[in-house]
PDB file of C-alpha atoms in Angstrom:
ATOM      1  CA  UNK A 331     -35.676 -14.482  14.363  1.00 38.00           C
ATOM      2  CA  UNK A 332     -33.155 -12.064  13.225  1.00 40.00           C
ATOM      3  CA  UNK A 333     -29.895 -11.656  15.120  1.00 45.00           C
ATOM      4  CA  UNK A 334     -27.958  -9.224  13.111  1.00 42.00           C
ATOM      5  CA  UNK A 335     -30.925  -6.429  13.233  1.00 50.00           C
ATOM      6  CA  UNK A 336     -30.010  -3.572  11.019  1.00 56.00           C
ATOM      7  CA  UNK A 337     -28.284  -0.856  13.070  1.00 62.00           C
ATOM      8  CA  UNK A 338     -30.200   2.490  14.505  1.00 79.00           C
ATOM      9  CA  UNK A 339     -29.670   5.152  12.538  1.00 90.00           C
ATOM     10  CA  UNK A 340     -28.280   8.380  14.069  1.00 94.00           C
ATOM     11  CA  UNK A 341     -29.711  12.007  13.739  1.00 96.00           C
ATOM     12  CA  UNK A 342     -27.294  14.349  11.701  1.00 96.00           C
ATOM     13  CA  UNK A 343     -28.176  16.929  13.735  1.00 96.00           C
ATOM     14  CA  UNK A 344     -27.804  15.948  17.433  1.00 96.00           C
ATOM     15  CA  UNK A 345     -26.828  12.035  16.862  1.00 95.00           C
ATOM     16  CA  UNK A 346     -29.551  10.743  18.746  1.00 94.00           C
ATOM     17  CA  UNK A 347     -30.681   7.146  18.320  1.00 94.00           C
ATOM     18  CA  UNK A 348     -33.489   6.741  15.638  1.00 94.00           C
ATOM     19  CA  UNK A 349     -35.922   3.875  16.485  1.00 90.00           C
ATOM     20  CA  UNK A 350     -36.407   2.075  13.191  1.00 88.00           C
ATOM     21  CA  UNK A 351     -38.951   3.447  10.831  1.00 89.00           C
ATOM     22  CA  UNK A 352     -39.219   6.508  12.134  1.00 93.00           C
ATOM     23  CA  UNK A 353     -35.984   8.428  10.060  1.00 94.00           C
ATOM     24  CA  UNK A 354     -36.845  11.439   8.177  1.00 95.00           C
ATOM     25  CA  UNK A 355     -34.164  11.952   5.200  1.00 95.00           C
ATOM     26  CA  UNK A 356     -33.564  13.452   2.021  1.00 96.00           C
ATOM     27  CA  UNK A 357     -30.730  13.339  -0.161  1.00 95.00           C
ATOM     28  CA  UNK A 358     -28.600  16.946  -0.876  1.00 96.00           C
ATOM     29  CA  UNK A 359     -26.564  17.838  -3.613  1.00 96.00           C
ATOM     30  CA  UNK A 360     -22.494  17.976  -1.573  1.00 96.00           C
ATOM     31  CA  UNK A 361     -19.484  18.582  -4.163  1.00 97.00           C
ATOM     32  CA  UNK A 362     -17.395  17.240  -0.882  1.00 96.00           C
ATOM     33  CA  UNK A 363     -19.454  14.095  -0.445  1.00 97.00           C
ATOM     34  CA  UNK A 364     -18.157  10.417  -1.760  1.00 97.00           C
ATOM     35  CA  UNK A 365     -20.262   7.628  -1.583  1.00 96.00           C
ATOM     36  CA  UNK A 366     -18.369   4.438   0.224  1.00 94.00           C
ATOM     37  CA  UNK A 367     -19.609   2.268  -2.309  1.00 93.00           C
ATOM     38  CA  UNK A 368     -21.353   3.613  -5.207  1.00 95.00           C
ATOM     39  CA  UNK A 369     -19.467   6.057  -6.965  1.00 94.00           C
ATOM     40  CA  UNK A 370     -22.476   7.142  -9.142  1.00 95.00           C
ATOM     41  CA  UNK A 371     -23.771   8.301  -6.273  1.00 96.00           C
ATOM     42  CA  UNK A 372     -20.680  11.221  -5.348  1.00 97.00           C
ATOM     43  CA  UNK A 373     -21.963  14.273  -4.957  1.00 97.00           C
ATOM     44  CA  UNK A 374     -25.582  13.044  -3.095  1.00 96.00           C
ATOM     45  CA  UNK A 375     -24.789  13.439   0.294  1.00 95.00           C
ATOM     46  CA  UNK A 376     -27.771  11.519   2.591  1.00 95.00           C
ATOM     47  CA  UNK A 377     -29.306  13.606   5.284  1.00 96.00           C
ATOM     48  CA  UNK A 378     -30.700  11.619   8.053  1.00 96.00           C
ATOM     49  CA  UNK A 379     -32.717  13.698  10.913  1.00 96.00           C
ATOM     50  CA  UNK A 380     -35.232  12.437  14.166  1.00 96.00           C
ATOM     51  CA  UNK A 381     -37.633  15.343  13.483  1.00 96.00           C
ATOM     52  CA  UNK A 382     -38.904  17.588  10.610  1.00 97.00           C
ATOM     53  CA  UNK A 383     -37.044  20.427  12.425  1.00 97.00           C
ATOM     54  CA  UNK A 384     -33.607  19.154  12.693  1.00 97.00           C
ATOM     55  CA  UNK A 385     -33.895  17.706   8.798  1.00 97.00           C
ATOM     56  CA  UNK A 386     -35.174  21.587   8.377  1.00 96.00           C
ATOM     57  CA  UNK A 387     -32.089  22.523  10.019  1.00 96.00           C
ATOM     58  CA  UNK A 388     -29.943  19.608   8.052  1.00 96.00           C
ATOM     59  CA  UNK A 389     -30.985  20.697   4.713  1.00 95.00           C
ATOM     60  CA  UNK A 390     -30.413  24.429   5.389  1.00 95.00           C
ATOM     61  CA  UNK A 391     -26.438  23.599   6.209  1.00 93.00           C
ATOM     62  CA  UNK A 392     -26.151  21.928   3.322  1.00 92.00           C
ATOM     63  CA  UNK A 393     -28.022  24.603   1.286  1.00 88.00           C
ATOM     64  CA  UNK A 394     -25.593  27.278   2.399  1.00 90.00           C
ATOM     65  CA  UNK A 395     -22.361  25.469   1.110  1.00 91.00           C
ATOM     66  CA  UNK A 396     -21.954  25.968  -2.527  1.00 94.00           C
ATOM     67  CA  UNK A 397     -21.293  22.881  -4.813  1.00 96.00           C
ATOM     68  CA  UNK A 398     -18.160  22.572  -7.005  1.00 97.00           C
ATOM     69  CA  UNK A 399     -17.875  20.299  -9.553  1.00 98.00           C
ATOM     70  CA  UNK A 400     -13.839  20.835  -9.515  1.00 97.00           C
ATOM     71  CA  UNK A 401     -14.642  19.883  -5.963  1.00 97.00           C
ATOM     72  CA  UNK A 402     -16.297  16.332  -6.380  1.00 98.00           C
ATOM     73  CA  UNK A 403     -13.559  15.810  -9.019  1.00 97.00           C
ATOM     74  CA  UNK A 404     -10.659  16.348  -6.955  1.00 96.00           C
ATOM     75  CA  UNK A 405     -12.836  13.581  -4.035  1.00 97.00           C
ATOM     76  CA  UNK A 406     -13.073  11.089  -7.008  1.00 97.00           C
ATOM     77  CA  UNK A 407      -8.943  11.653  -7.848  1.00 94.00           C
ATOM     78  CA  UNK A 408      -8.221  11.339  -4.320  1.00 93.00           C
ATOM     79  CA  UNK A 409     -10.109   8.025  -3.998  1.00 95.00           C
ATOM     80  CA  UNK A 410      -9.144   6.687  -6.739  1.00 94.00           C
ATOM     81  CA  UNK A 411      -5.401   7.625  -5.867  1.00 91.00           C
ATOM     82  CA  UNK A 412      -5.730   5.924  -2.441  1.00 92.00           C
ATOM     83  CA  UNK A 413      -6.851   2.868  -4.080  1.00 90.00           C
ATOM     84  CA  UNK A 414      -3.254   2.711  -6.270  1.00 88.00           C
ATOM     85  CA  UNK A 415      -0.050   3.824  -3.880  1.00 80.00           C
ATOM     86  CA  UNK A 416       2.155   2.848  -6.830  1.00 83.00           C
ATOM     87  CA  UNK A 417       0.537   5.746  -8.856  1.00 82.00           C
ATOM     88  CA  UNK A 418      -1.542   6.028 -11.959  1.00 88.00           C
ATOM     89  CA  UNK A 419      -1.001   7.446 -15.263  1.00 89.00           C
ATOM     90  CA  UNK A 420      -2.980  10.425 -16.652  1.00 90.00           C
ATOM     91  CA  UNK A 421      -5.107   7.845 -18.806  1.00 93.00           C
ATOM     92  CA  UNK A 422      -5.758   4.981 -16.034  1.00 93.00           C
ATOM     93  CA  UNK A 423      -6.444   8.125 -13.746  1.00 93.00           C
ATOM     94  CA  UNK A 424      -9.466   8.733 -16.235  1.00 95.00           C
ATOM     95  CA  UNK A 425     -10.038   5.556 -17.058  1.00 95.00           C
ATOM     96  CA  UNK A 426     -10.499   4.977 -12.952  1.00 94.00           C
ATOM     97  CA  UNK A 427     -12.641   8.288 -12.021  1.00 95.00           C
ATOM     98  CA  UNK A 428     -14.522   8.970 -15.126  1.00 96.00           C
ATOM     99  CA  UNK A 429     -12.981  12.108 -15.785  1.00 97.00           C
ATOM    100  CA  UNK A 430     -12.092  13.510 -19.276  1.00 96.00           C
ATOM    101  CA  UNK A 431      -8.303  14.846 -19.443  1.00 93.00           C
ATOM    102  CA  UNK A 432      -9.765  18.604 -19.158  1.00 95.00           C
ATOM    103  CA  UNK A 433     -11.687  17.868 -15.537  1.00 96.00           C
ATOM    104  CA  UNK A 434      -8.364  16.549 -14.270  1.00 95.00           C
ATOM    105  CA  UNK A 435      -6.163  19.093 -14.996  1.00 93.00           C
ATOM    106  CA  UNK A 436      -9.145  21.901 -13.252  1.00 95.00           C
ATOM    107  CA  UNK A 437      -8.833  19.490 -10.615  1.00 95.00           C
ATOM    108  CA  UNK A 438      -5.295  19.598 -10.291  1.00 92.00           C
ATOM    109  CA  UNK A 439      -5.528  23.781 -10.400  1.00 93.00           C
ATOM    110  CA  UNK A 440      -8.261  23.870  -7.992  1.00 94.00           C
ATOM    111  CA  UNK A 441      -6.403  21.334  -5.475  1.00 91.00           C
ATOM    112  CA  UNK A 442      -3.031  23.014  -5.558  1.00 88.00           C
ATOM    113  CA  UNK A 443      -1.290  20.351  -7.527  1.00 82.00           C
ATOM    114  CA  UNK A 444       0.559  19.732 -10.277  1.00 76.00           C
ATOM    115  CA  UNK A 445      -1.314  17.406 -13.102  1.00 72.00           C
ATOM    116  CA  UNK A 446       1.641  15.366 -13.496  1.00 67.00           C
ATOM    117  CA  UNK A 447       1.796  14.892  -9.719  1.00 67.00           C
ATOM    118  CA  UNK A 448      -1.209  13.204  -9.865  1.00 67.00           C
ATOM    119  CA  UNK A 449      -0.372  10.074 -11.937  1.00 60.00           C
ATOM    120  CA  UNK A 450       2.653   9.932  -9.340  1.00 56.00           C
ATOM    121  CA  UNK A 451       2.984   8.523  -5.741  1.00 50.00           C
ATOM    122  CA  UNK A 452       3.734  11.029  -3.253  1.00 48.00           C
TER     123      UNK A 452
END
C-alpha cells in the first residue's frame, strides 16, 4: 500500500486536478523557463493539460512567445548568482553556468546590467 501517492497534476490552462494517468503533456521551447532540478532541461517547458483542447491552447500561447537565447542565458546567470550571495568571478560564473564569456556579456547587455556587476553581490 502506497501511503504517499504521487501528487495529482493540474491542467496548465484551467488548473483542474487531473486524475492519475489522464494528463496530456508535451514540451515546448521557452527561453524564460529554468528547470528546477536539471539545468540541461532549461528552455524546455513542460505543458500539462486535461484535454486535447487545453493542450492546444497552451501550445498556441507558448508558440506566440519568441525564443531568445540571451534570455535563457540571463536566467542561468541569475540562478547561479542566487546561489552565491558573495558573488562570483566572471570565470566562476562561466564555469557554473556553462556559458562563454561572450554569452555572459550578451546576457548582461540584454538585461541592462554591467558585465562587471554580474560577478559582484548587489
